[in-house]
Each structure stands twice: as C-alpha cells, then as structure tokens.
Coordinates of C-alpha atoms in Angstrom, one line a residue:
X1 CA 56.2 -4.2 3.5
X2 CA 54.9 -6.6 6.0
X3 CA 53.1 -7.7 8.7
X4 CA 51.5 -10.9 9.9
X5 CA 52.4 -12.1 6.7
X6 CA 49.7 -10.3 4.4
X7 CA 50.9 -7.6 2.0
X8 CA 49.1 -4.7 0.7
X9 CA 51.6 -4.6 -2.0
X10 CA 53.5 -2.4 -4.4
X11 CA 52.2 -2.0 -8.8
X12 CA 54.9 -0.4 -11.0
X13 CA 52.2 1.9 -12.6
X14 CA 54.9 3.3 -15.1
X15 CA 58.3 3.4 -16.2
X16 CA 59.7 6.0 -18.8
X17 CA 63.4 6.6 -20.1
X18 CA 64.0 10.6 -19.5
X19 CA 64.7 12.4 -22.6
X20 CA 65.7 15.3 -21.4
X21 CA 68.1 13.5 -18.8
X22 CA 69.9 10.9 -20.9
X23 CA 70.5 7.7 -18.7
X24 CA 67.8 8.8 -16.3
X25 CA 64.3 7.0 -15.7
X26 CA 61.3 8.0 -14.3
X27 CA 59.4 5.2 -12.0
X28 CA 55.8 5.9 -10.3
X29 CA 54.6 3.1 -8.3
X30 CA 51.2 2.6 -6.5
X31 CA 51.7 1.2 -3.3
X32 CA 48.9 -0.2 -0.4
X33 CA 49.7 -0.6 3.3
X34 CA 47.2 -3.0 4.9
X35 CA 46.2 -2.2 8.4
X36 CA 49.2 -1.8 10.6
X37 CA 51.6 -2.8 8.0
X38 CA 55.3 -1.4 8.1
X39 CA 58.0 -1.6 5.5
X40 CA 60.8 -2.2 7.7
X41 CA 63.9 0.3 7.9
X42 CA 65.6 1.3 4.4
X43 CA 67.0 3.5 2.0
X44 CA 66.1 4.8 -1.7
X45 CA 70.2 4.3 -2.5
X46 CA 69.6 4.7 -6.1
X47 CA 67.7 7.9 -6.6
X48 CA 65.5 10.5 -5.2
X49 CA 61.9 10.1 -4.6
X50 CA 58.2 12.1 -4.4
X51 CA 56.0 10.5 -2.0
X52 CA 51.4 11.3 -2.5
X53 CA 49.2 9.8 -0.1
X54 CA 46.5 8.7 -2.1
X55 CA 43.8 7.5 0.9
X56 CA 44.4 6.8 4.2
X57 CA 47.4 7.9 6.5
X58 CA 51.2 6.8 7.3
X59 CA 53.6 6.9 9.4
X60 CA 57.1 8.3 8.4
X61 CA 60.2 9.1 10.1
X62 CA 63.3 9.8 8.3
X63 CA 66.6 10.5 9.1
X64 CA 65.8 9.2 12.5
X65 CA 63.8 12.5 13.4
X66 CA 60.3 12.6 15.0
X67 CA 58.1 10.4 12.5
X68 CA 55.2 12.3 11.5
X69 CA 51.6 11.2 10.1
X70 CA 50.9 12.3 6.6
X71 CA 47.2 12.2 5.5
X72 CA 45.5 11.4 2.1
X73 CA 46.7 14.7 0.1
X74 CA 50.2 15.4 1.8
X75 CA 53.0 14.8 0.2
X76 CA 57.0 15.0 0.6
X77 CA 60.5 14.4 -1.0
X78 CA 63.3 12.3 0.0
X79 CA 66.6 13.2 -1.5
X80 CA 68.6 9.8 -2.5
X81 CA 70.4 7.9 0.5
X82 CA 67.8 9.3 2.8
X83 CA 67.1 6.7 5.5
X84 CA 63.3 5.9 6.0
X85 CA 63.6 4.4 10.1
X86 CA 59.5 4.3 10.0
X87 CA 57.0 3.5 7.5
X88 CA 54.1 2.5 8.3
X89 CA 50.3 2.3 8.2
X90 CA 49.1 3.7 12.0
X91 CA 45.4 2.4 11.3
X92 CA 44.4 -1.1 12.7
X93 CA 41.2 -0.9 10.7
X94 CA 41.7 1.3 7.4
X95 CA 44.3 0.2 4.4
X96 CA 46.4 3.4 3.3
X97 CA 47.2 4.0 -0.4
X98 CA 50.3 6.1 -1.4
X99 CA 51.8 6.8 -5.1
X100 CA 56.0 7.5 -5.5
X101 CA 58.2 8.4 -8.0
X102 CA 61.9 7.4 -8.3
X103 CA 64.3 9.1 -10.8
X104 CA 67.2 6.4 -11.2
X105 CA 69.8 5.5 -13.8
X106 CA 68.2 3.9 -16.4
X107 CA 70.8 0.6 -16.7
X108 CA 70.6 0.2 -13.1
X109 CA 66.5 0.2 -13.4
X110 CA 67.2 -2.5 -16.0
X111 CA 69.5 -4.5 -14.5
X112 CA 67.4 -4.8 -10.5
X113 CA 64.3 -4.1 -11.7
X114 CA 61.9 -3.2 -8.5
X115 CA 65.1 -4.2 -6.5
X116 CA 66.5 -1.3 -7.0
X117 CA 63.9 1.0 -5.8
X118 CA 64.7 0.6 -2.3
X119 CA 66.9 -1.5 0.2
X120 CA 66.2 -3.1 3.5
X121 CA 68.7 -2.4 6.4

C-alpha cells in the first residue's frame, strides 16, 4: 500500500491451522488505507480471499472490469489468482478500514509469512 510514502498499514489479527482442512490455514488481517492510498496492482496467488469494509470506502477493480466503490458494510470474494488492477482509498480526507481473510496452505503460510498473502505485479 502506498502513497507519498505514508502507510496505513496491514495487522495479522489471526492465524489458525484448519482442522477440518488438513494443510489449510485461515488468515484475517486488519488493514487501513490512509487518504488516497493505493496498493498497487496484484494478485492473491496463494489462496482465496473474503474482503469487509470496516469504515470508510474503496476502490476495487478486478479482473480489469469497471472498479467499483464499496462502503463500510459491503463485502466481496475473490477466488485465488484473481487480479486486483485497483485498490484504493477514493477519499483525500477520510482513512478507510477493511478486514480479509485468506485460506492458504499452511507450509506455504509458514514458509512466506505475510509474503505470501499477496504479490505485486
């Protein structure tokens, strides 16, 4: 995520081996976009995610199809490999807060850490 150099930032808020999906785990982070702060084109290679807006709004276009502007309360679901082209926080005045979830395989979760969450074009 950036933009002139500040960061709102991402917080692992939890990590948990799937029982009932052996070699699976479950990651939620808490993420904050600052005023007009992107994340610049990527994928989520290594596993499909749940995206909550928390507060705020963003910006998303996947796929390269229209990006639409999700409020606090909307939600959607990206399927792994699905290309984010836009991500970002419309506002110039208000921070946006957003919460996702990533089901990955658990040795490459241990191996990359919160690398392997997502990768930059």
């Amino acid at each position: 995520m950036s933009n002139s150099g500040a960061t709102g930032g991402m917080r692992i808020a939890y990590a948990y081996d799937l029982e009932d999906a052996p070699g699976k785990t479950i990651v939620g982070v808490d993420a904050t976009y600052l005023p007009s702060e992107i994340t610049p084109p990527h994928t989520h290679k290594n596993g499909p995610i749940m995206v909550y807006v928390l507060s705020g709004q963003v910006r998303v276009g996947l796929n390269g199809e229209e990006p639409k502007i999700e409020c606090a309360g909307d939600s959607h679901y990206e399927p792994a490999d699905t290309h984010n082209t836009i991500s970002e926080n419309p506002s110039r005045t208000e921070s946006c807060r957003f919460f996702f979830t990533e089901v990955l395989d658990t040795a490459i979760w241990k191996a990359q850490g919160m690398e392997a969450l997502f990768k930059l074009d």
